[in-house]
GROMACS .gro file of C-alpha atoms in nm:
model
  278
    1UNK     CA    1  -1.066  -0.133   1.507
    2UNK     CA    2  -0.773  -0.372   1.427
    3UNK     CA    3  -0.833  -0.633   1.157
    4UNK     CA    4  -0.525  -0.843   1.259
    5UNK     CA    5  -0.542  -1.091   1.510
    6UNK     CA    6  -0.212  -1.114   1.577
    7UNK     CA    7  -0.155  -0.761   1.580
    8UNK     CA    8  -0.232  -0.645   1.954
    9UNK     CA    9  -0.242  -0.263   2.049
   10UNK     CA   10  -0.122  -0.125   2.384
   11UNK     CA   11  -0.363  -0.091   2.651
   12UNK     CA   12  -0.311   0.262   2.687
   13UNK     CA   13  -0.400   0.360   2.273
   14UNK     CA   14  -0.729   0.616   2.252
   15UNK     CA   15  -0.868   0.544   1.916
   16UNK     CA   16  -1.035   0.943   1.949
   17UNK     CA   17  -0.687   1.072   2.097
   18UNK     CA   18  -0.543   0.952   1.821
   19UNK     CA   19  -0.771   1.068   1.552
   20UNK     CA   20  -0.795   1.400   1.718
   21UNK     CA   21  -0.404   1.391   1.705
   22UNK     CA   22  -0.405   1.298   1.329
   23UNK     CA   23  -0.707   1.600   1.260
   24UNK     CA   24  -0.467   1.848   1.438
   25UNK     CA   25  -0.127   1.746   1.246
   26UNK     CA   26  -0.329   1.812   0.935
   27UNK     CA   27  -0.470   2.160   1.002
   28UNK     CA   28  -0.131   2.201   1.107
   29UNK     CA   29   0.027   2.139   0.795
   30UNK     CA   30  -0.262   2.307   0.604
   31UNK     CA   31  -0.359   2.288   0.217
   32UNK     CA   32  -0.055   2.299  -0.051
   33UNK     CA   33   0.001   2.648  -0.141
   34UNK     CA   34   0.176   2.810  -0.435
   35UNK     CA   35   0.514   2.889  -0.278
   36UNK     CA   36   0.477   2.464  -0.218
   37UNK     CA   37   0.429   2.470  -0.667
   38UNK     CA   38   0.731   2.676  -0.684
   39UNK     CA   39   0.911   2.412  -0.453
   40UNK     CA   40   0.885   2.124  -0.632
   41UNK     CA   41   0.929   2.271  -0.997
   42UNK     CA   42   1.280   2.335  -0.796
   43UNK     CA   43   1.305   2.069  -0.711
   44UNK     CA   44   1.224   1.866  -1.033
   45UNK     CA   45   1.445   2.118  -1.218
   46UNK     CA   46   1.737   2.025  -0.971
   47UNK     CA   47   1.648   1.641  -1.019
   48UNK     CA   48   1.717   1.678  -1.397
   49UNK     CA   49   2.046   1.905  -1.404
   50UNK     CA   50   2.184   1.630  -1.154
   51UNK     CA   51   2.073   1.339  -1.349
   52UNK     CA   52   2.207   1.447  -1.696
   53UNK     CA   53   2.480   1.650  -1.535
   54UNK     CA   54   2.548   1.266  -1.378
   55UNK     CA   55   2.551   1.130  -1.805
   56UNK     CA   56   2.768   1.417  -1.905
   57UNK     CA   57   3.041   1.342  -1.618
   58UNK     CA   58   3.046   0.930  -1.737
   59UNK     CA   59   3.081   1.054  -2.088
   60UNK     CA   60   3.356   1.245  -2.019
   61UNK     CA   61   3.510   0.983  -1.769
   62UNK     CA   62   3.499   0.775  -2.001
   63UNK     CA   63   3.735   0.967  -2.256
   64UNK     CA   64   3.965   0.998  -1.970
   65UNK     CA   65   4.295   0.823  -1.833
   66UNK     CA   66   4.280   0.576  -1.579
   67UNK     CA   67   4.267   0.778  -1.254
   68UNK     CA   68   4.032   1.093  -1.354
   69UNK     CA   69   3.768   0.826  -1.520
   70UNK     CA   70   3.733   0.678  -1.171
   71UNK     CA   71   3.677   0.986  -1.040
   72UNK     CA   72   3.442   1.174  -1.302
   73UNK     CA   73   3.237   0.817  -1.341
   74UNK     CA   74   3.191   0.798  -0.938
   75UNK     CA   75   3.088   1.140  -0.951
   76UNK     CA   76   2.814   1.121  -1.234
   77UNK     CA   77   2.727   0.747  -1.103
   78UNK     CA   78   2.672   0.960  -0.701
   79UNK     CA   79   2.460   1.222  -0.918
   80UNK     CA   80   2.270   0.969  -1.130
   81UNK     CA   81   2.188   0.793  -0.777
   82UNK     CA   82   2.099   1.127  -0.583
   83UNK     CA   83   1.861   1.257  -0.911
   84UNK     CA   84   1.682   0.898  -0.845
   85UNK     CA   85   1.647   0.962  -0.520
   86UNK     CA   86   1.543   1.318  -0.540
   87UNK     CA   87   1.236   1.210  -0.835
   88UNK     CA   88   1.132   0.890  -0.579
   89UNK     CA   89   1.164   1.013  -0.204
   90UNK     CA   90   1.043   1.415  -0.261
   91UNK     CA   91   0.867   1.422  -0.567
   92UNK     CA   92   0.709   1.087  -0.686
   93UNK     CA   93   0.620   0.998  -0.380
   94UNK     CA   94   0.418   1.290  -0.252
   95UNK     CA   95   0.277   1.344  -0.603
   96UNK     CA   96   0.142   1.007  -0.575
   97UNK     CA   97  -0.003   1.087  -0.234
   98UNK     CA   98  -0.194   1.327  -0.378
   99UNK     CA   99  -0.030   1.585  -0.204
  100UNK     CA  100  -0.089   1.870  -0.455
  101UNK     CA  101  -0.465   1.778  -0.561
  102UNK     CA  102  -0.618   2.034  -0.372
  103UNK     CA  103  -0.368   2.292  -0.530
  104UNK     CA  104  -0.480   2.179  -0.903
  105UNK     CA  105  -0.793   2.290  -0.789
  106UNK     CA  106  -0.716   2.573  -0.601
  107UNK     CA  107  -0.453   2.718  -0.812
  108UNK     CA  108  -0.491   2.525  -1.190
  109UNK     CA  109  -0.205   2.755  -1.342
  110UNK     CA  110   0.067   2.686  -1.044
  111UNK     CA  111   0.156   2.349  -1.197
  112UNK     CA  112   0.168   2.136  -1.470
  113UNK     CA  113  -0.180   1.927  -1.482
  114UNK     CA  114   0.006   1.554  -1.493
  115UNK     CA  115   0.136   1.674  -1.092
  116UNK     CA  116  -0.201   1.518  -0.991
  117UNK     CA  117  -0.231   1.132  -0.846
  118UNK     CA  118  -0.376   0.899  -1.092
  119UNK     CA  119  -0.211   1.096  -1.355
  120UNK     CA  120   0.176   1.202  -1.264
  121UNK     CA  121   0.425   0.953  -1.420
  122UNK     CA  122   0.140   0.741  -1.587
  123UNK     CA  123   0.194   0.588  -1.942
  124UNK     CA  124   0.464   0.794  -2.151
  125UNK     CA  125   0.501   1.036  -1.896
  126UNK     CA  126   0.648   0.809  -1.673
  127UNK     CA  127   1.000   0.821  -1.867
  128UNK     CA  128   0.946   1.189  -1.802
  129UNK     CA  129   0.808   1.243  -1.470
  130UNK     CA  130   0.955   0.925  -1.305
  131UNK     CA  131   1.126   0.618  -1.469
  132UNK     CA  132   1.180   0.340  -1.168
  133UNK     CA  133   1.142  -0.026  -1.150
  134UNK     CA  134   0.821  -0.043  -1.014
  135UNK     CA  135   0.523   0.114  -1.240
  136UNK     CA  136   0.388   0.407  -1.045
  137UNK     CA  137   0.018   0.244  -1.028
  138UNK     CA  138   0.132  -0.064  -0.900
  139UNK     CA  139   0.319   0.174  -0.637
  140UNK     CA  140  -0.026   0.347  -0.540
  141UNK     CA  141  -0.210   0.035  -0.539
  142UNK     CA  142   0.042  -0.142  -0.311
  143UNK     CA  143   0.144   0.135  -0.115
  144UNK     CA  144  -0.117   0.404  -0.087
  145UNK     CA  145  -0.390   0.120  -0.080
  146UNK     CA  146  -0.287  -0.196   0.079
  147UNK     CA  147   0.044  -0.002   0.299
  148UNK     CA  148  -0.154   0.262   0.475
  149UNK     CA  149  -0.516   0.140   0.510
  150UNK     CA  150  -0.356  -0.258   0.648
  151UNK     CA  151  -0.060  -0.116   0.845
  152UNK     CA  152   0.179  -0.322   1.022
  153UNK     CA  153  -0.124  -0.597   0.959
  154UNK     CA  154  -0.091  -0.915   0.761
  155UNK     CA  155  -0.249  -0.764   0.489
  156UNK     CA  156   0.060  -0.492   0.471
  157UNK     CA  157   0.257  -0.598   0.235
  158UNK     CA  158   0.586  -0.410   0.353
  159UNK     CA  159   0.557  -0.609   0.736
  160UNK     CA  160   0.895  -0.642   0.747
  161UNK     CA  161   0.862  -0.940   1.003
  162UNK     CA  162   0.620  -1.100   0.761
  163UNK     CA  163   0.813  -1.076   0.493
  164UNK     CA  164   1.131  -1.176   0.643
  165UNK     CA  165   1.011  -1.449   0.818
  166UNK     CA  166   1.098  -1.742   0.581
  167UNK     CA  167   1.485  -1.601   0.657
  168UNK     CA  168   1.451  -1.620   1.024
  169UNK     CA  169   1.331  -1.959   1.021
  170UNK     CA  170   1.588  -2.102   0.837
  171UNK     CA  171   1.883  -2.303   0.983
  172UNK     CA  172   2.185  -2.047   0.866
  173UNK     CA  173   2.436  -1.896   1.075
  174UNK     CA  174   2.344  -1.520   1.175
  175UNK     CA  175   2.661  -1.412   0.940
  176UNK     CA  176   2.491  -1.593   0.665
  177UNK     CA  177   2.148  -1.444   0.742
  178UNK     CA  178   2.310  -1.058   0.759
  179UNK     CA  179   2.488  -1.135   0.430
  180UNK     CA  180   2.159  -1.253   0.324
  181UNK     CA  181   2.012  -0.886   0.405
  182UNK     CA  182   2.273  -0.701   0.248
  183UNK     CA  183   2.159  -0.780  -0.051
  184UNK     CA  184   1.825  -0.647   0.014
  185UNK     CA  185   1.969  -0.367   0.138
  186UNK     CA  186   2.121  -0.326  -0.201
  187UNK     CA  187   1.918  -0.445  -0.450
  188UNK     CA  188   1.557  -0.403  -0.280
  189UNK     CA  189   1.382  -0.188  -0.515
  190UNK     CA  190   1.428  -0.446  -0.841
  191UNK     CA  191   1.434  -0.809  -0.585
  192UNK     CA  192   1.177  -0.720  -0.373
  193UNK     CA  193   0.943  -0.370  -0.443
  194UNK     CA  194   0.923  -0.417  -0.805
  195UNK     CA  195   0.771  -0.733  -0.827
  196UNK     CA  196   0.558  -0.716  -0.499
  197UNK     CA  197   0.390  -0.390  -0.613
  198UNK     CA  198   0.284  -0.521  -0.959
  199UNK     CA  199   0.140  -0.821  -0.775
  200UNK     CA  200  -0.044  -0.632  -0.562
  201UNK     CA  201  -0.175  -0.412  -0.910
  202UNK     CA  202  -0.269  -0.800  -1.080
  203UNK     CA  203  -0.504  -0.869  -0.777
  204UNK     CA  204  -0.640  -0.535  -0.734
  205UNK     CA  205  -0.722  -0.567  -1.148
  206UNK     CA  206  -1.040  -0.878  -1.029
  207UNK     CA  207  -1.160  -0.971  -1.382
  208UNK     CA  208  -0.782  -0.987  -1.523
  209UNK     CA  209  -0.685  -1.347  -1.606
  210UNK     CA  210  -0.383  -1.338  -1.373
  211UNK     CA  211  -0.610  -1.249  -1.086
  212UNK     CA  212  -0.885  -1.482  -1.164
  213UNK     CA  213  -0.655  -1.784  -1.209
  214UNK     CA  214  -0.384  -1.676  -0.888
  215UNK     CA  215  -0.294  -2.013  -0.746
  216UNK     CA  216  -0.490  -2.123  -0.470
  217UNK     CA  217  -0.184  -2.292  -0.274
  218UNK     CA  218  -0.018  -1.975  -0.232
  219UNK     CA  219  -0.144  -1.696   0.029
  220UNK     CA  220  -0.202  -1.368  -0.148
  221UNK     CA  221  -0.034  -1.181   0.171
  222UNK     CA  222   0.278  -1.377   0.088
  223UNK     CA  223   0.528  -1.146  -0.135
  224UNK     CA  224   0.648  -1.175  -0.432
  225UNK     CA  225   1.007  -1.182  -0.521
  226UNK     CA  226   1.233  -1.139  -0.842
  227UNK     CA  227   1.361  -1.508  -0.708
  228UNK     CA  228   1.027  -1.650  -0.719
  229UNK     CA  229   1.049  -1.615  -1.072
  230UNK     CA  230   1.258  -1.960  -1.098
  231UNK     CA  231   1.122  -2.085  -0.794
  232UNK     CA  232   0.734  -2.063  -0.855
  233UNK     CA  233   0.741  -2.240  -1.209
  234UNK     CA  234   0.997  -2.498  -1.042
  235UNK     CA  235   0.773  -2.579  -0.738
  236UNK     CA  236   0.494  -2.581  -0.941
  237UNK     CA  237   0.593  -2.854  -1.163
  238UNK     CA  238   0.725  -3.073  -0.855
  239UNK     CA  239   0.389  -3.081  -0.721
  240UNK     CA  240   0.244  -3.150  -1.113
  241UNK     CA  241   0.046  -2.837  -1.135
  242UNK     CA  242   0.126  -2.790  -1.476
  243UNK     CA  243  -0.073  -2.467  -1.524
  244UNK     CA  244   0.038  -2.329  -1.261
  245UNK     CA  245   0.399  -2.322  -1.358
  246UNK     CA  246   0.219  -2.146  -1.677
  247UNK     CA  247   0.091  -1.899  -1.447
  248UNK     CA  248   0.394  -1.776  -1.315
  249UNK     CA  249   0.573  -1.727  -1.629
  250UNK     CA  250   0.303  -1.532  -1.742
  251UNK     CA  251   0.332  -1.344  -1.456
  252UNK     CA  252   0.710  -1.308  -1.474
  253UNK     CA  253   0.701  -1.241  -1.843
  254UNK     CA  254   0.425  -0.963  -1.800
  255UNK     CA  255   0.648  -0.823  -1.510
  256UNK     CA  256   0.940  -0.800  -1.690
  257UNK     CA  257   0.820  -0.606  -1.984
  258UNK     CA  258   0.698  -0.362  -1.667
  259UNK     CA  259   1.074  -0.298  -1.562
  260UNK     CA  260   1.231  -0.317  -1.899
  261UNK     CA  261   1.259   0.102  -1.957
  262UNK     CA  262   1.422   0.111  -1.628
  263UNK     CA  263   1.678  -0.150  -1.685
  264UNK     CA  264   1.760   0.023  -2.040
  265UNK     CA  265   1.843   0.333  -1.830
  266UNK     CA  266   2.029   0.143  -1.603
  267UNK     CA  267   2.224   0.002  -1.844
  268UNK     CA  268   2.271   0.330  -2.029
  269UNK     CA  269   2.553   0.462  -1.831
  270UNK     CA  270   2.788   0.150  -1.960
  271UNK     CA  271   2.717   0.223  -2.337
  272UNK     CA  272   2.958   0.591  -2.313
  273UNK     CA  273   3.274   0.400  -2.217
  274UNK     CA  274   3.157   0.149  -2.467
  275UNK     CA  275   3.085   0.400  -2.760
  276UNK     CA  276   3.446   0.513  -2.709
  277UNK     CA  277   3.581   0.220  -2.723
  278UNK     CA  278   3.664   0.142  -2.370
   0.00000   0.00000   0.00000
C-alpha cells in the first residue's frame, strides 16, 4: 500500500478501518450546499474590504505625523496580511480542492462559474480571485497531486524531514540552525513554496523543454529553493556542465516572471508614503 521504503506504518494500521473511517467523515460532511455559496461570497467580500481597507489606512498613515503613521501603517500592513490569509487558507485553498464542484453542478446560479478547480484564480483572474507567489496551478499540481496522493513519502514534496535534512546535517550550532528556520518561518511562501510548486508544474508539463532537459545529477524529489537560483548555475559551472548552468537560469528567469504580479503588490504599499513625499 506504501510506496516508500523508508516510510514504515504501525503494526496496528487497518488499511479497510481506515478507508471506512475516511468514507464516513465524508458522508459526514456531505455535498456543498447553498448556505456553504453564501459563505464564501462572505467571506471573499470580507477578504476585499480588509485588503483595500488595509491600502486606505497606509495612505492615510502616510500623510500623518510620526506617531499616528506607525500606528495607521501597522494597522493596514495587519489587514493587508489577514486579507492574504483569508483569500489563501479559506478560500483559495478549498476552491482549489474542488470543494464547490459538485455545487456548480448542483446549484449553477449559487456562484460565480470561475469558483470551480482548474478554473478559480487561473490566468487574469488570478489578480482577482487570488494574487500569491506561487501560480495557483503549480499549487494544485504540487499540492493536490504530488502532497496528498505521496504523503509523508519521498515523493511529498512538503516532507519536512526531507526537505530539511541538508540543515540537520550540517556542522552549525543549534542557535545557528533555529536562526536558520526563522527565516523560513518568515519568508517561506516566496524562499521555499513558490519555487518548489512551479518545479513540480515544469515536470508535470513532460514534453516542455525544461522537463525534457532537467539535469540528471539532481534528484527530482529534491526541492527547489529561491537560493538555488545562485547556487544551481554556480555548481553547475564548477563541475563544467555548461548547459546546465543554462538550464537553471532558464528556469529561474521563467520563475521569476511567475512571481512578478505578486512582488508589484508587495511593493505597492511603499509607493503611498513615497507619492507623498515621505
Amino acid at each position: 500500500m506504501c510506496k516508500s521504503d523508508s516510510y514504515v506504518l504501525d503494526e496496528s494500521f487497518n488499511p479497510e478501518e481506515f478507508v471506512a473511517d475516511i468514507k464516513k467523515a465524508k458522508a459526514a460532511v456531505g455535498e456543498a450546499t447553498e448556505e456553504d455559496a453564501q459563505h464564501l461570497h462572505r467571506l471573499v467580500l470580507i477578504s476585499q474590504v480588509v485588503l483595500y481597507g488595509g491600502h486606505i489606512f497606509l495612505l492615510l498613515g502616510a500623510a500623518m505625523p510620526s506617531m499616528a503613521a506607525l500606528l495607521l501603517c501597522g494597522l493596514g500592513a495587519c489587514m493587508i496580511a489577514f486579507a492574504r490569509c483569508m483569500k489563501w487558507a479559506i478560500i483559495g485553498h478549498h476552491v482549489s480542492h474542488g470543494g464547490y464542484d459538485s455545487l456548480q453542478k448542483s446549484h449553477p446560479n449559487a456562484l460565480p462559474a470561475h469558483y470551480k478547480r482548474g478554473v478559480f484564480a487561473i490566468g487574469v483572474r488570478r489578480f482577482f480571485d487570488w494574487l500569491d507567489w506561487m501560480l495557483p496551478q503549480a499549487w494544485d499540481v504540487e499540492h493536490n497531486k504530488a502532497h496528498h496522493y505521496y504523503l509523508s513519502e519521498e515523493k511529498d514534496p512538503d516532507l519536512v524531514e526531507h526537505n530539511t535534512a541538508m540543515l540537520r546535517t550540517l556542522p552549525l550550532p543549534k542557535s545557528m540552525k533555529y536562526a536558520f528556520l526563522l527565516l523560513w518561518v518568515f519568508t517561506w511562501k516566496l524562499t521555499y513554496y513558490s519555487p518548489n510548486t512551479y518545479k513540480e508544474l515544469v515536470l508535470s508539463e513532460k514534453k516542455g523543454w525544461l522537463a525534457r532537459n532537467w539535469p540528471s545529477w539532481t534528484k527530482k524529489t529534491d526541492p527547489v529553493t529561491v537560493f538555488d537560483a545562485l547556487r544551481m548555475p554556480l555548481e553547475s559551472l564548477l563541475s563544467g556542465k555548461v548547459m546546465d548552468a543554462f538550464f537553471w537560469l532558464v528556469f529561474f528567469a521563467q520563475w521569476s516572471t511567475a512571481i512578478f504580479p505578486m512582488l508589484i503588490s508587495v511593493l505597492l504599499p511603499a509607493a503611498w508614503p513615497l507619492l507623498l513625499g515621505r
